[in-house]
CSV table of C-alpha atoms and ligand atoms in Angstrom, one decimal:
chain,number,residue,atom,x,y,z
A,84,MET,CA,15.9,-33.1,-4.0
A,85,SER,CA,15.6,-29.5,-3.0
A,86,ILE,CA,15.0,-26.8,-5.6
A,87,LEU,CA,15.6,-23.1,-4.9
A,88,GLY,CA,13.2,-20.9,-7.0
A,89,ILE,CA,13.9,-17.3,-7.8
A,90,GLU,CA,11.3,-14.9,-9.2
A,91,THR,CA,11.9,-11.2,-10.2
A,92,SER,CA,9.9,-10.7,-13.4
A,93,CYS,CA,7.9,-7.7,-12.3
A,94,ASP,CA,7.5,-6.2,-8.8
A,95,GLU,CA,7.8,-9.0,-6.4
A,96,THR,CA,11.2,-10.2,-5.2
A,97,ALA,CA,10.6,-13.9,-4.3
A,98,ALA,CA,12.5,-17.0,-3.4
A,99,ALA,CA,11.2,-20.4,-2.3
A,100,VAL,CA,12.5,-24.0,-1.8
A,101,VAL,CA,10.4,-27.0,-2.8
A,102,THR,CA,11.3,-30.6,-2.9
A,103,ASP,CA,11.1,-32.9,-5.9
A,104,LYS,CA,7.7,-34.0,-4.5
A,105,LEU,CA,6.5,-30.4,-4.6
A,106,ASP,CA,6.4,-30.0,-0.8
A,107,ILE,CA,7.1,-26.4,0.1
A,108,ARG,CA,10.1,-26.0,2.5
A,109,ALA,CA,10.2,-22.1,2.4
A,110,ASN,CA,8.4,-19.3,0.7
A,111,VAL,CA,9.5,-15.6,0.9
A,112,VAL,CA,7.9,-12.8,-1.1
A,113,SER,CA,9.1,-9.2,-0.8
A,114,SER,CA,6.5,-7.0,-2.5
A,115,GLN,CA,7.3,-3.5,-4.0
A,116,ILE,CA,3.6,-2.5,-3.9
A,117,ASP,CA,4.2,0.5,-1.6
A,118,LEU,CA,7.0,1.8,-3.9
A,119,HIS,CA,4.8,1.6,-7.1
A,120,ARG,CA,1.7,3.0,-5.4
A,121,VAL,CA,3.2,6.5,-5.6
A,122,THR,CA,3.4,6.2,-9.5
A,123,HIS,CA,0.2,4.2,-9.9
A,124,GLY,CA,2.1,1.5,-11.7
A,125,VAL,CA,5.6,-0.1,-12.0
A,126,VAL,CA,8.5,2.1,-13.1
A,127,PRO,CA,11.0,-0.5,-14.4
A,128,GLU,CA,14.1,1.3,-13.1
A,129,VAL,CA,12.6,1.6,-9.6
A,130,ALA,CA,11.6,-2.0,-9.7
A,131,ALA,CA,15.0,-3.2,-10.8
A,132,ARG,CA,16.8,-1.2,-8.1
A,133,ALA,CA,14.5,-2.6,-5.4
A,134,HIS,CA,15.1,-6.2,-6.7
A,135,THR,CA,18.9,-5.5,-6.5
A,136,GLU,CA,18.6,-4.4,-2.9
A,137,LYS,CA,16.3,-7.3,-1.9
A,138,ILE,CA,17.4,-10.3,-3.8
A,139,LEU,CA,20.2,-11.5,-1.6
A,140,PRO,CA,18.4,-10.9,1.7
A,141,VAL,CA,15.3,-12.7,0.4
A,142,ILE,CA,17.3,-15.7,-0.8
A,143,ASP,CA,19.2,-15.7,2.6
A,144,GLU,CA,15.9,-15.7,4.6
A,145,CYS,CA,14.5,-18.4,2.4
A,146,LEU,CA,17.4,-20.8,3.0
A,147,ARG,CA,17.3,-20.0,6.7
A,148,MET,CA,13.6,-20.8,6.8
A,149,ALA,CA,14.2,-24.1,4.9
A,150,LYS,CA,17.1,-24.8,7.2
A,151,LEU,CA,19.3,-25.6,4.2
A,152,GLY,CA,22.7,-24.5,3.0
A,153,PRO,CA,24.0,-24.2,-0.6
A,154,ALA,CA,25.4,-27.7,-0.5
A,155,ASP,CA,21.9,-29.1,0.1
A,156,LEU,CA,20.5,-27.6,-3.1
A,157,ASP,CA,20.1,-29.8,-6.2
A,158,ALA,CA,19.1,-27.0,-8.7
A,159,ILE,CA,18.3,-23.3,-8.9
A,160,ALA,CA,15.2,-22.5,-11.0
A,161,VAL,CA,14.9,-18.9,-12.1
A,162,THR,CA,12.3,-16.9,-14.1
A,163,ARG,CA,13.9,-16.0,-17.5
A,164,GLY,CA,10.8,-14.4,-19.1
A,165,PRO,CA,8.3,-13.0,-19.9
A,166,GLY,CA,8.5,-9.8,-17.9
A,167,LEU,CA,10.4,-6.5,-17.5
A,168,ILE,CA,13.9,-7.0,-18.8
A,169,THR,CA,15.7,-5.0,-16.1
A,170,SER,CA,13.8,-6.9,-13.4
A,171,LEU,CA,14.4,-10.3,-15.0
A,172,LEU,CA,18.1,-9.6,-15.3
A,173,VAL,CA,18.5,-9.1,-11.5
A,174,GLY,CA,17.0,-12.6,-10.8
A,175,LEU,CA,18.8,-14.3,-13.6
A,176,GLU,CA,22.2,-12.9,-13.1
A,177,THR,CA,22.0,-13.6,-9.3
A,178,ALA,CA,20.9,-17.2,-10.1
A,179,LYS,CA,23.8,-17.7,-12.5
A,180,SER,CA,26.4,-16.2,-10.1
A,181,LEU,CA,25.1,-18.5,-7.3
A,182,SER,CA,25.0,-21.5,-9.6
A,183,TYR,CA,28.7,-20.9,-10.5
A,184,ALA,CA,29.8,-20.1,-7.0
A,185,TRP,CA,27.9,-23.0,-5.3
A,186,GLY,CA,28.3,-25.6,-8.1
A,187,VAL,CA,24.5,-26.1,-8.4
A,188,PRO,CA,22.9,-26.5,-11.8
A,189,VAL,CA,20.6,-23.7,-13.0
A,190,ILE,CA,17.2,-24.0,-14.9
A,191,GLY,CA,15.6,-21.0,-16.8
A,192,ILE,CA,11.8,-21.0,-16.2
A,193,ASN,CA,8.9,-19.5,-18.2
A,194,HIS,CA,6.9,-17.3,-15.7
A,195,ILE,CA,3.5,-18.2,-17.3
A,196,GLU,CA,4.3,-22.0,-17.1
A,197,GLY,CA,5.0,-21.2,-13.4
A,198,HIS,CA,1.5,-19.7,-13.1
A,199,VAL,CA,-0.1,-22.6,-14.9
A,200,LEU,CA,1.6,-25.2,-12.7
A,201,SER,CA,1.0,-23.3,-9.5
A,202,ASN,CA,-2.1,-25.4,-9.5
A,203,LEU,CA,-0.1,-28.6,-9.0
A,204,VAL,CA,1.4,-27.5,-5.6
A,205,GLU,CA,-1.8,-27.8,-3.5
A,206,GLN,CA,-3.5,-30.8,-5.1
A,207,LYS,CA,-5.8,-32.3,-2.5
A,208,GLY,CA,-5.7,-36.0,-1.9
A,209,LEU,CA,-2.4,-36.4,-3.8
A,210,ARG,CA,0.9,-37.0,-2.1
A,211,GLY,CA,4.5,-37.0,-3.1
A,212,SER,CA,5.5,-37.6,-6.7
A,213,GLN,CA,1.8,-38.1,-7.7
A,214,LYS,CA,1.6,-34.2,-7.6
A,215,LEU,CA,4.3,-33.9,-10.3
A,216,SER,CA,2.0,-34.8,-13.3
A,217,ILE,CA,-1.5,-34.0,-14.3
A,218,GLN,CA,-3.8,-37.0,-13.9
A,219,LYS,CA,-5.3,-38.3,-17.2
A,220,LYS,CA,-8.8,-38.4,-15.8
A,221,LEU,CA,-8.8,-34.6,-15.6
A,222,LEU,CA,-8.2,-34.1,-19.3
A,223,PRO,CA,-9.1,-32.3,-21.4
A,224,LEU,CA,-8.8,-29.3,-19.2
A,225,VAL,CA,-9.1,-25.6,-19.9
A,226,VAL,CA,-6.7,-23.1,-18.3
A,227,LEU,CA,-7.5,-19.4,-18.0
A,228,THR,CA,-4.2,-17.5,-17.4
A,229,VAL,CA,-5.0,-14.0,-16.1
A,230,SER,CA,-2.3,-11.7,-14.8
A,231,GLY,CA,-1.0,-8.1,-15.1
A,232,GLY,CA,0.6,-8.8,-18.5
A,233,HIS,CA,-1.3,-11.9,-19.7
A,234,THR,CA,-4.8,-13.1,-20.6
A,235,GLU,CA,-4.8,-16.4,-22.3
A,236,LEU,CA,-7.1,-19.4,-22.8
A,237,LEU,CA,-5.2,-22.7,-23.0
A,238,LEU,CA,-6.3,-26.2,-23.7
A,239,LEU,CA,-4.6,-29.3,-22.4
A,240,ARG,CA,-5.7,-32.4,-24.2
A,241,LYS,CA,-2.6,-34.4,-23.5
A,242,ALA,CA,-0.1,-34.0,-20.6
A,243,GLY,CA,2.7,-31.7,-21.6
A,244,GLN,CA,1.0,-30.4,-24.8
A,245,LEU,CA,-0.5,-27.0,-24.2
A,246,GLU,CA,-2.6,-25.5,-27.0
A,247,LEU,CA,-3.3,-21.8,-27.3
A,248,LEU,CA,-7.0,-21.2,-27.9
A,249,GLY,CA,-6.8,-17.4,-27.7
A,250,ARG,CA,-5.3,-14.4,-26.0
A,251,THR,CA,-5.8,-10.7,-25.5
A,252,ARG,CA,-5.3,-8.6,-28.6
A,253,ASP,CA,-4.3,-5.5,-26.5
A,254,ASP,CA,-4.5,-5.0,-22.7
A,255,ALA,CA,-4.4,-7.9,-20.2
A,256,ALA,CA,-7.3,-8.3,-17.7
A,257,GLY,CA,-5.0,-7.3,-14.8
A,258,GLU,CA,-3.9,-4.2,-16.8
A,259,ALA,CA,-7.6,-3.3,-17.3
A,260,PHE,CA,-8.0,-3.4,-13.5
A,261,ASP,CA,-4.9,-1.4,-12.9
A,262,LYS,CA,-5.7,1.3,-15.6
A,263,GLY,CA,-9.3,1.4,-14.5
A,264,ALA,CA,-8.3,2.0,-10.9
A,265,LYS,CA,-6.0,4.8,-11.8
A,266,MET,CA,-8.9,6.5,-13.7
A,267,LEU,CA,-11.1,6.1,-10.7
A,268,GLY,CA,-8.5,7.6,-8.3
A,269,LEU,CA,-8.0,4.2,-6.7
A,270,PRO,CA,-4.5,2.9,-5.6
A,271,TYR,CA,-2.1,0.4,-7.4
A,272,PRO,CA,-2.5,-2.5,-7.8
A,273,GLY,CA,-5.9,-1.9,-9.3
A,274,GLY,CA,-7.4,-5.4,-9.0
A,275,PRO,CA,-7.8,-5.5,-5.2
A,276,ALA,CA,-8.6,-1.8,-5.0
A,277,ILE,CA,-11.5,-2.0,-7.6
A,278,SER,CA,-12.7,-5.2,-5.9
A,279,GLU,CA,-12.8,-3.5,-2.5
A,280,ALA,CA,-14.6,-0.4,-3.8
A,281,ALA,CA,-17.0,-2.7,-5.7
A,282,ALA,CA,-18.0,-4.7,-2.7
A,283,LYS,CA,-21.1,-2.6,-1.8
A,284,GLY,CA,-21.8,-1.5,-5.4
A,285,ARG,CA,-24.5,-2.4,-7.9
A,286,ALA,CA,-23.0,-4.2,-10.9
A,287,ASP,CA,-25.9,-3.1,-13.2
A,288,TYR,CA,-25.3,0.6,-12.6
A,289,VAL,CA,-23.3,1.1,-15.8
A,290,GLU,CA,-23.8,-1.0,-18.9
A,291,PHE,CA,-20.1,-1.6,-19.8
A,292,PRO,CA,-19.4,-3.7,-23.0
A,293,ARG,CA,-18.3,-7.3,-22.7
A,294,PRO,CA,-15.6,-7.0,-25.4
A,295,MET,CA,-15.5,-9.8,-28.0
A,296,LEU,CA,-17.8,-12.0,-25.9
A,297,GLU,CA,-20.2,-12.7,-28.8
A,298,MET,CA,-17.4,-13.4,-31.3
A,299,ASP,CA,-16.8,-17.0,-32.3
A,300,ASN,CA,-13.2,-17.2,-31.0
A,301,TYR,CA,-11.2,-17.2,-27.8
A,302,ASP,CA,-9.5,-13.9,-28.0
A,303,PHE,CA,-10.0,-11.0,-25.6
A,304,SER,CA,-9.7,-7.2,-25.9
A,305,PHE,CA,-9.8,-5.0,-22.8
A,306,ALA,CA,-8.6,-1.7,-24.3
A,307,GLY,CA,-12.1,-0.8,-25.4
A,308,LEU,CA,-13.4,-1.2,-21.8
A,309,LYS,CA,-10.9,1.4,-20.7
A,310,THR,CA,-12.3,3.8,-23.3
A,311,ALA,CA,-15.9,3.0,-22.2
A,312,LEU,CA,-14.8,3.9,-18.6
A,313,VAL,CA,-13.3,7.2,-19.8
A,314,ARG,CA,-16.6,8.1,-21.6
A,315,GLU,CA,-18.6,7.2,-18.5
A,316,LEU,CA,-16.5,9.4,-16.3
A,317,GLU,CA,-16.6,12.3,-18.8
A,318,GLY,CA,-20.4,12.3,-18.6
A,319,HIS,CA,-20.5,12.9,-14.9
A,320,SER,CA,-19.4,15.6,-12.4
A,321,LYS,CA,-16.7,14.8,-9.9
A,322,LYS,CA,-19.2,14.8,-7.1
A,323,ASP,CA,-21.5,12.4,-9.0
A,324,ILE,CA,-18.5,10.0,-9.6
A,325,ALA,CA,-17.5,10.1,-6.0
A,326,LYS,CA,-21.0,9.3,-4.9
A,327,ASN,CA,-21.3,6.4,-7.3
A,328,LEU,CA,-17.7,5.1,-7.1
A,329,SER,CA,-18.7,1.7,-5.7
A,330,ASN,CA,-21.4,1.3,-8.4
A,331,ILE,CA,-19.0,2.2,-11.2
A,332,ALA,CA,-16.3,-0.1,-9.8
A,333,ALA,CA,-18.8,-3.0,-9.4
A,334,SER,CA,-20.0,-2.5,-13.0
A,335,PHE,CA,-16.4,-2.4,-14.4
A,336,GLU,CA,-15.4,-5.5,-12.4
A,337,MET,CA,-18.4,-7.4,-13.6
A,338,ALA,CA,-17.7,-6.6,-17.2
A,339,ILE,CA,-14.2,-8.0,-16.9
A,340,VAL,CA,-15.3,-11.1,-15.0
A,341,ASP,CA,-18.3,-11.8,-17.3
A,342,THR,CA,-16.0,-11.6,-20.3
A,343,LEU,CA,-13.4,-14.0,-18.8
A,344,THR,CA,-16.0,-16.6,-17.6
A,345,GLY,CA,-18.0,-16.3,-20.8
A,346,LYS,CA,-15.0,-17.2,-23.0
A,347,ALA,CA,-13.9,-19.9,-20.6
A,348,GLU,CA,-17.4,-21.5,-20.7
A,349,ARG,CA,-17.4,-21.5,-24.5
A,350,ALA,CA,-14.1,-23.4,-24.4
A,351,ILE,CA,-15.4,-25.8,-21.8
A,352,LYS,CA,-18.4,-26.7,-23.9
A,353,GLU,CA,-16.6,-26.9,-27.2
A,354,PHE,CA,-13.8,-29.2,-26.0
A,355,LYS,CA,-15.9,-31.0,-23.4
A,356,ALA,CA,-13.5,-30.1,-20.7
A,357,LYS,CA,-13.6,-32.0,-17.4
A,358,GLU,CA,-11.8,-29.3,-15.4
A,359,LEU,CA,-11.2,-25.5,-15.4
A,360,TRP,CA,-8.0,-24.0,-14.0
A,361,ILE,CA,-7.8,-20.2,-13.4
A,362,VAL,CA,-4.3,-19.0,-12.6
A,363,GLY,CA,-2.4,-15.7,-12.3
A,364,GLY,CA,-2.9,-12.5,-10.2
A,365,VAL,CA,-6.4,-11.8,-11.3
A,366,ALA,CA,-7.4,-15.3,-10.2
A,367,ALA,CA,-7.3,-13.8,-6.7
A,368,ASN,CA,-10.4,-11.8,-7.6
A,369,LYS,CA,-13.3,-13.0,-5.4
A,370,LEU,CA,-16.1,-12.2,-7.9
A,371,LEU,CA,-14.2,-14.2,-10.6
A,372,ARG,CA,-13.8,-17.1,-8.1
A,373,ARG,CA,-17.5,-17.0,-7.2
A,374,LYS,CA,-18.7,-16.8,-10.8
A,375,ALA,CA,-16.3,-19.6,-11.8
A,376,GLN,CA,-17.7,-21.8,-9.0
A,377,SER,CA,-21.3,-21.4,-10.2
A,378,LEU,CA,-20.1,-22.0,-13.8
A,379,ALA,CA,-18.4,-25.2,-12.7
A,380,LYS,CA,-21.5,-26.3,-10.8
A,381,LYS,CA,-23.8,-25.6,-13.8
A,382,ASP,CA,-21.5,-27.3,-16.3
A,383,LYS,CA,-20.7,-30.2,-13.9
A,384,ILE,CA,-16.9,-29.8,-14.2
A,385,SER,CA,-14.4,-29.4,-11.4
A,386,LEU,CA,-12.6,-26.1,-10.8
A,387,ARG,CA,-9.1,-25.6,-9.6
A,388,ILE,CA,-7.8,-22.1,-8.5
A,389,PRO,CA,-4.7,-21.7,-6.3
A,390,SER,CA,-5.1,-20.2,-2.9
A,391,PHE,CA,-4.6,-16.4,-2.8
A,392,GLU,CA,-0.9,-16.5,-2.0
A,393,PHE,CA,-0.1,-18.6,-5.1
A,394,CYS,CA,-2.2,-16.6,-7.5
A,395,THR,CA,0.0,-13.5,-7.4
A,396,ASP,CA,3.7,-13.7,-8.2
A,397,ASN,CA,5.7,-16.1,-6.1
A,398,ALA,CA,8.8,-18.3,-6.4
A,399,VAL,CA,7.0,-21.6,-5.3
A,400,MET,CA,5.5,-21.9,-8.7
A,401,ILE,CA,9.0,-21.3,-10.3
A,402,ALA,CA,10.6,-23.9,-8.1
A,403,ALA,CA,7.8,-26.3,-8.9
A,404,VAL,CA,8.4,-26.1,-12.6
A,405,GLY,CA,12.1,-26.4,-11.7
A,406,ALA,CA,11.4,-29.6,-9.8
A,407,ILE,CA,9.7,-31.2,-12.8
A,408,LYS,CA,12.5,-30.2,-15.1
A,409,ALA,CA,15.2,-31.3,-12.6
A,410,SER,CA,13.6,-34.7,-12.4
A,411,GLN,CA,14.0,-34.9,-16.2
A,412,LYS,CA,17.6,-33.6,-15.9
A,413,LYS,CA,16.7,-30.6,-18.1
A,414,PHE,CA,19.4,-28.1,-16.9
A,415,ASP,CA,20.6,-25.0,-18.7
A,416,LYS,CA,24.2,-23.9,-19.3
A,417,VAL,CA,25.3,-21.0,-17.1
A,418,ALA,CA,27.2,-19.4,-20.0
A,419,THR,CA,24.3,-19.2,-22.4
A,420,LEU,CA,21.2,-18.9,-20.2
A,421,ALA,CA,19.6,-15.5,-21.0
A,422,VAL,CA,16.5,-13.5,-20.2
A,423,ASP,CA,13.8,-13.1,-22.8
A,424,PRO,CA,11.2,-10.4,-21.9
A,425,ASN,CA,8.9,-11.8,-24.6
A,426,LEU,CA,9.4,-15.5,-23.9
A,427,GLU,CA,6.5,-17.5,-25.3
A,428,LEU,CA,5.1,-20.7,-23.9
A,429,GLN,CA,5.9,-23.8,-25.9
A,430,TYR,CA,2.6,-24.7,-27.7
A,431,LYS,CA,1.8,-27.8,-29.6
B,160,LIG,O1,0.4,-12.6,-11.7
B,160,LIG,P1,0.7,-11.2,-11.1
B,160,LIG,O2,1.0,-11.1,-9.6
B,160,LIG,O3,1.8,-10.5,-11.9
B,160,LIG,C1,2.0,-10.6,-13.3
B,160,LIG,O4,2.5,-11.7,-13.7
B,160,LIG,O5,1.5,-9.7,-14.0
B,160,LIG,O6,-0.6,-10.3,-11.5
B,160,LIG,C2,-0.7,-9.0,-11.1
B,160,LIG,C3,-2.1,-8.5,-11.5
B,160,LIG,C4,-2.3,-7.0,-11.4
B,160,LIG,O7,-2.7,-6.4,-12.5
B,160,LIG,C5,-3.3,-6.9,-10.2
B,160,LIG,O8,-4.2,-5.8,-10.3
B,160,LIG,C6,-4.1,-8.2,-10.5
B,160,LIG,O9,-3.1,-9.1,-10.8
B,160,LIG,N1,-4.8,-8.6,-9.2
B,160,LIG,C7,-6.1,-8.6,-9.1
B,160,LIG,C8,-6.4,-9.0,-7.8
B,160,LIG,N2,-5.2,-9.2,-7.1
B,160,LIG,C9,-4.2,-8.9,-8.0
B,160,LIG,N3,-7.1,-8.4,-10.0
B,160,LIG,C10,-8.4,-8.5,-9.6
B,160,LIG,N4,-8.7,-8.8,-8.3
B,160,LIG,C11,-7.8,-9.1,-7.4
B,160,LIG,N5,-8.2,-9.4,-6.2
B,161,LIG,ZN1,2.7,-13.3,-12.8
């Protein structure tokens, strides 16, 4: 089977083809980062227009790379939420039109489920259909989902039954990076920009709070960290801030990463997890990856984080969920498949 995946939930126009064994045949991502850099963030109308211009050329290039024609496809998997409604609509309506025109069934996919299962694509030592399910010996496992719109801690005790342990009460971790970067005069997207600026900085320069870390729950709150950064910047001259930019960025990055790993470790201990997964755009953060590695070593658990290209938005992860659903014949009706900008994961 060959599954075409389509992803347009935010600011990446992406298409990919994977097989029913999760082998990647083609992977194309057209990023809108340069467009959104000017406005320091995504303007939905601008994103939707760019998706409209790019979606067909991206799908065309993807099928050419995969050396496949429409008749070779067994399903089209498309992100139906959560995300920006105008961006989601471009991908979904394109998928529905192609499904109708090509006579290929369509499957609506939850973007967050895509991020979670992005970890299945590159499993070492596993081949073919072994990759399609999570091995029992890894359970229970804790999943930290960290992206521009989401920060969630999930628990998987039994395959297919995700439990929500906690989530952010306000801003997501990626949002904190993006807003923090804007305040520091750094470009969009903020995560890589703060990380780069922080590389030579001292993380103990500013004592930023670790929001909710001491609370006996799995929730996060990053809005307060933003306020702490505003206060820190107010207290110093522009010259002072410029001189200490790398130190402030390093302290801010460490506060976010400490909070994320601290909560993940609490969950690992409470549920005696055997494995930690970190997925989503913020999982590309090198400091987070390093701290998670030492945590895994200390707590004697294994750690699984996708390679950089599969942390940020891509269509391979959407096609991968599509492959699993197609193997279970879980197709959607073209007439009723609709976007849902607030789509929730199905929890137990
Ligand atoms: O998963 P993603 O590509 O899109 C959403 O679903 O939101 O995540 C984008 C987010 C942005 O907030 C971006 O700043 C953050 O991921 N990000 C990073 C890094 N690369 C991307 N955050 C920290 N460090 C990075 N290296
Ligand atoms: Zn995402």
